[in-house]
Coordinates of N, CA, C and O and ligand atoms in Angstrom, one line a residue:
M1 N 82.6 -40.9 221.2 CA 82.2 -39.5 220.6 C 81.5 -39.7 219.3 O 82.0 -40.4 218.4
K2 N 80.4 -39.0 219.2 CA 79.6 -39.1 217.9 C 80.2 -38.3 216.8 O 80.7 -37.2 217.1
K3 N 80.1 -38.8 215.6 CA 80.6 -38.1 214.5 C 79.7 -36.9 214.2 O 78.4 -37.1 214.2
Q4 N 80.2 -35.8 213.9 CA 79.4 -34.6 213.6 C 79.6 -34.2 212.1 O 80.7 -34.3 211.5
F5 N 78.5 -33.7 211.6 CA 78.5 -33.3 210.2 C 78.3 -31.8 210.1 O 77.6 -31.2 210.9
E6 N 78.8 -31.2 209.0 CA 78.6 -29.8 208.8 C 77.1 -29.6 208.4 O 76.6 -30.4 207.7
C7 N 76.5 -28.6 209.0 CA 75.1 -28.3 208.7 C 75.0 -27.8 207.2 O 75.8 -27.0 206.8
D8 N 74.0 -28.4 206.5 CA 73.9 -28.0 205.1 C 73.1 -26.7 204.9 O 73.0 -26.2 203.8
K9 N 72.5 -26.2 205.9 CA 71.7 -25.0 205.8 C 72.4 -23.7 206.1 O 71.9 -22.7 205.8
C10 N 73.5 -23.8 206.8 CA 74.1 -22.6 207.4 C 75.6 -22.7 207.4 O 76.2 -23.7 207.1
T11 N 76.2 -21.6 207.8 CA 77.7 -21.6 208.1 C 77.8 -21.3 209.6 O 77.5 -20.2 210.0
D12 N 78.4 -22.2 210.3 CA 78.6 -22.0 211.8 C 77.3 -21.5 212.5 O 77.4 -20.6 213.4
G13 N 76.2 -22.1 212.1 CA 74.9 -21.9 212.8 C 74.2 -20.6 212.4 O 73.2 -20.3 213.0
R14 N 74.7 -20.0 211.4 CA 74.1 -18.8 210.9 C 73.8 -18.9 209.4 O 74.6 -19.3 208.6
I15 N 72.5 -18.5 209.0 CA 72.2 -18.5 207.6 C 72.3 -17.1 207.1 O 71.5 -16.2 207.5
E16 N 73.2 -16.8 206.3 CA 73.5 -15.5 205.8 C 72.2 -14.9 205.1 O 71.9 -13.7 205.3
F17 N 71.6 -15.7 204.3 CA 70.4 -15.3 203.5 C 69.3 -14.8 204.4 O 68.5 -13.9 204.1
F18 N 69.2 -15.4 205.7 CA 68.1 -15.0 206.6 C 68.6 -14.1 207.7 O 68.1 -14.1 208.8
S19 N 69.7 -13.4 207.5 CA 70.3 -12.6 208.5 C 69.3 -11.5 209.1 O 69.5 -11.0 210.2
H20 N 68.3 -11.2 208.3 CA 67.3 -10.2 208.8 C 66.2 -10.9 209.7 O 65.4 -10.2 210.3
V21 N 66.2 -12.2 209.8 CA 65.3 -13.0 210.6 C 66.1 -13.6 211.7 O 66.9 -14.5 211.5
D22 N 65.8 -13.3 213.0 CA 66.5 -13.9 214.1 C 68.0 -13.9 213.9 O 68.7 -14.9 214.4
N23 N 68.5 -12.9 213.3 CA 70.0 -12.8 213.0 C 70.5 -14.0 212.3 O 71.7 -14.4 212.3
G24 N 69.6 -14.7 211.5 CA 70.0 -15.8 210.7 C 70.2 -17.1 211.5 O 70.9 -18.0 211.1
F25 N 69.6 -17.1 212.7 CA 69.8 -18.3 213.5 C 69.3 -19.6 212.8 O 68.2 -19.6 212.3
C26 N 70.1 -20.6 212.8 CA 69.7 -21.8 212.1 C 69.1 -22.8 213.1 O 69.7 -23.2 214.0
Y27 N 67.8 -23.1 212.8 CA 67.1 -24.0 213.7 C 67.3 -25.5 213.4 O 67.0 -26.3 214.2
K28 N 67.9 -25.7 212.2 CA 68.2 -27.1 211.9 C 69.3 -27.7 212.8 O 69.2 -28.8 213.2
C29 N 70.3 -26.8 213.1 CA 71.4 -27.3 213.9 C 71.4 -26.6 215.2 O 72.4 -26.7 216.0
N30 N 70.4 -25.8 215.5 CA 70.3 -25.0 216.8 C 71.4 -24.0 216.9 O 72.0 -23.8 218.0
G31 N 71.9 -23.5 215.8 CA 72.9 -22.5 215.8 C 74.3 -23.0 216.1 O 75.2 -22.2 216.4
T32 N 74.5 -24.3 216.0 CA 75.8 -24.9 216.3 C 76.6 -25.1 215.0 O 77.9 -25.2 215.1
G33 N 76.0 -25.1 213.9 CA 76.7 -25.4 212.6 C 77.0 -26.8 212.4 O 77.6 -27.2 211.4
K34 N 76.6 -27.7 213.4 CA 77.0 -29.1 213.3 C 75.7 -29.9 213.4 O 74.8 -29.5 214.2
L35 N 75.7 -31.1 212.7 CA 74.5 -32.0 212.9 C 75.1 -33.3 213.3 O 76.2 -33.7 212.9
N36 N 74.4 -34.1 214.0 CA 74.9 -35.4 214.4 C 74.4 -36.5 213.4 O 74.5 -37.7 213.7
Y37 N 73.9 -36.0 212.2 CA 73.6 -37.0 211.2 C 74.0 -36.3 209.8 O 74.2 -35.1 209.7
D38 N 74.2 -37.2 208.8 CA 74.6 -36.7 207.5 C 73.4 -36.1 206.8 O 72.5 -36.8 206.5
P39 N 73.5 -34.8 206.5 CA 72.3 -34.1 205.9 C 72.2 -34.4 204.4 O 71.2 -34.2 203.8
T40 N 73.2 -35.0 203.8 CA 73.2 -35.3 202.3 C 73.1 -36.8 202.1 O 74.0 -37.6 202.5
P41 N 72.0 -37.3 201.5 CA 71.9 -38.7 201.2 C 73.0 -39.2 200.4 O 73.4 -38.5 199.4
K42 N 73.7 -40.3 200.8 CA 74.9 -40.7 200.1 C 74.7 -40.9 198.6 O 73.8 -41.6 198.2
G43 N 75.6 -40.4 197.8 CA 75.6 -40.6 196.4 C 74.7 -39.7 195.6 O 75.0 -39.2 194.6
F44 N 73.5 -39.5 196.1 CA 72.4 -38.9 195.4 C 72.7 -37.5 195.0 O 72.8 -37.1 193.8
V45 N 72.9 -36.6 196.0 CA 73.1 -35.2 195.8 C 74.4 -35.0 194.9 O 74.4 -34.2 194.0
H46 N 75.4 -35.7 195.3 CA 76.7 -35.5 194.6 C 76.5 -35.8 193.1 O 77.0 -35.1 192.3
E47 N 75.8 -36.9 192.8 CA 75.6 -37.3 191.4 C 74.8 -36.2 190.7 O 75.2 -35.8 189.6
E48 N 73.8 -35.7 191.3 CA 73.0 -34.7 190.7 C 73.8 -33.4 190.4 O 73.7 -32.8 189.4
D49 N 74.6 -33.0 191.4 CA 75.5 -31.9 191.2 C 76.4 -32.1 190.1 O 76.7 -31.1 189.3
E50 N 77.0 -33.3 189.9 CA 77.9 -33.5 188.9 C 77.2 -33.4 187.5 O 77.8 -32.8 186.6
N51 N 76.0 -34.0 187.4 CA 75.3 -33.8 186.2 C 75.0 -32.4 185.8 O 75.1 -32.0 184.7
R52 N 74.6 -31.6 186.8 CA 74.3 -30.2 186.6 C 75.6 -29.5 186.2 O 75.5 -28.6 185.3
W53 N 76.7 -29.9 186.8 CA 78.0 -29.2 186.4 C 78.3 -29.5 185.0 O 78.7 -28.6 184.2
L54 N 78.1 -30.8 184.6 CA 78.4 -31.2 183.2 C 77.5 -30.4 182.2 O 77.9 -29.9 181.2
E55 N 76.2 -30.3 182.6 CA 75.3 -29.5 181.7 C 75.7 -28.1 181.6 O 75.6 -27.5 180.5
E56 N 76.1 -27.5 182.7 CA 76.6 -26.1 182.7 C 77.8 -26.0 181.7 O 77.9 -25.0 181.0
Q57 N 78.7 -26.9 181.8 CA 79.9 -26.9 181.0 C 79.5 -27.0 179.5 O 80.0 -26.2 178.7
E58 N 78.5 -27.8 179.2 CA 78.1 -28.0 177.8 C 77.4 -26.7 177.4 O 77.6 -26.3 176.2
D59 N 76.6 -26.1 178.2 CA 75.9 -24.8 177.9 C 76.9 -23.8 177.6 O 76.9 -23.0 176.6
M60 N 78.0 -23.7 178.5 CA 79.0 -22.7 178.3 C 79.8 -22.9 177.0 O 80.1 -21.9 176.3
E61 N 80.0 -24.1 176.7 CA 80.7 -24.5 175.5 C 79.9 -24.0 174.2 O 80.4 -23.5 173.3
R62 N 78.6 -24.3 174.3 CA 77.7 -23.9 173.2 C 77.6 -22.4 173.0 O 77.7 -21.9 171.9
V63 N 77.6 -21.7 174.2 CA 77.6 -20.2 174.1 C 78.9 -19.7 173.5 O 78.9 -18.8 172.7
R64 N 80.0 -20.3 173.9 CA 81.3 -19.9 173.4 C 81.4 -20.2 171.9 O 81.9 -19.3 171.2
Q65 N 80.9 -21.3 171.5 CA 80.9 -21.6 170.0 C 80.1 -20.6 169.3 O 80.5 -20.1 168.2
A66 N 78.9 -20.3 169.8 CA 78.0 -19.3 169.2 C 78.6 -18.0 169.1 O 78.5 -17.3 168.1
E67 N 79.3 -17.6 170.2 CA 80.0 -16.3 170.2 C 81.1 -16.2 169.1 O 81.3 -15.2 168.4
I68 N 81.9 -17.3 169.0 CA 82.9 -17.4 168.0 C 82.3 -17.3 166.6 O 82.8 -16.6 165.8
E69 N 81.2 -18.0 166.4 CA 80.6 -18.0 165.1 C 80.1 -16.6 164.8 O 80.3 -16.1 163.7
N70 N 79.4 -16.0 165.7 CA 79.0 -14.6 165.5 C 80.1 -13.7 165.2 O 80.0 -12.9 164.2
W71 N 81.2 -13.8 165.9 CA 82.4 -13.0 165.7 C 82.9 -13.2 164.3 O 83.2 -12.2 163.6
M72 N 83.0 -14.5 163.9 CA 83.5 -14.8 162.5 C 82.6 -14.2 161.5 O 83.1 -13.6 160.5
V73 N 81.3 -14.4 161.6 CA 80.4 -13.9 160.6 C 80.5 -12.4 160.6 O 80.5 -11.8 159.5
A74 N 80.5 -11.8 161.7 CA 80.6 -10.3 161.8 C 81.8 -9.8 161.1 O 81.8 -8.9 160.3
N75 N 82.9 -10.5 161.3 CA 84.2 -10.0 160.7 C 84.2 -10.3 159.2 O 84.8 -9.5 158.4
R76 N 83.6 -11.4 158.8 CA 83.6 -11.8 157.4 C 82.8 -10.8 156.6 O 83.2 -10.3 155.5
I77 N 81.6 -10.4 157.2 CA 80.8 -9.4 156.6 C 81.5 -8.1 156.4 O 81.5 -7.5 155.3
E78 N 82.2 -7.7 157.5 CA 83.0 -6.5 157.4 C 84.1 -6.6 156.3 O 84.3 -5.7 155.6
G79 N 84.7 -7.8 156.2 CA 85.7 -8.0 155.3 C 85.2 -7.9 153.8 O 85.8 -7.3 153.0
Y80 N 84.0 -8.5 153.6 CA 83.4 -8.4 152.3 C 83.2 -7.0 151.8 O 83.4 -6.6 150.7
E81 N 82.8 -6.2 152.8 CA 82.5 -4.7 152.5 C 83.7 -4.0 152.0 O 83.6 -3.1 151.2
H82 N 84.9 -4.5 152.6 CA 86.1 -3.8 152.2 C 86.6 -4.3 150.8 O 87.4 -3.6 150.2
L83 N 86.2 -5.5 150.4 CA 86.7 -6.0 149.1 C 86.1 -5.2 147.9 O 85.0 -4.9 147.9
Ligands
ZN1 ZN1 72.6 -25.0 210.6

């Protein structure tokens, strides 16, 4: 029996995004949701995703720091006005 892989274009043979076209029928896997080959080149996609994830985490951290700094500045300014 051949090993089957999850289709990377759809969920169970249907592409939700294209549900207005042919009911979202996936032509990549002929609506089966399975492929008899691995749709993701080994190592490559995973590594790219991981880098993107790390970048997102760094961006979020930067935004969080900026928000904290803004909050501190805003509160300090308010504090000075009360002094
Ligand atoms: Zn598919």
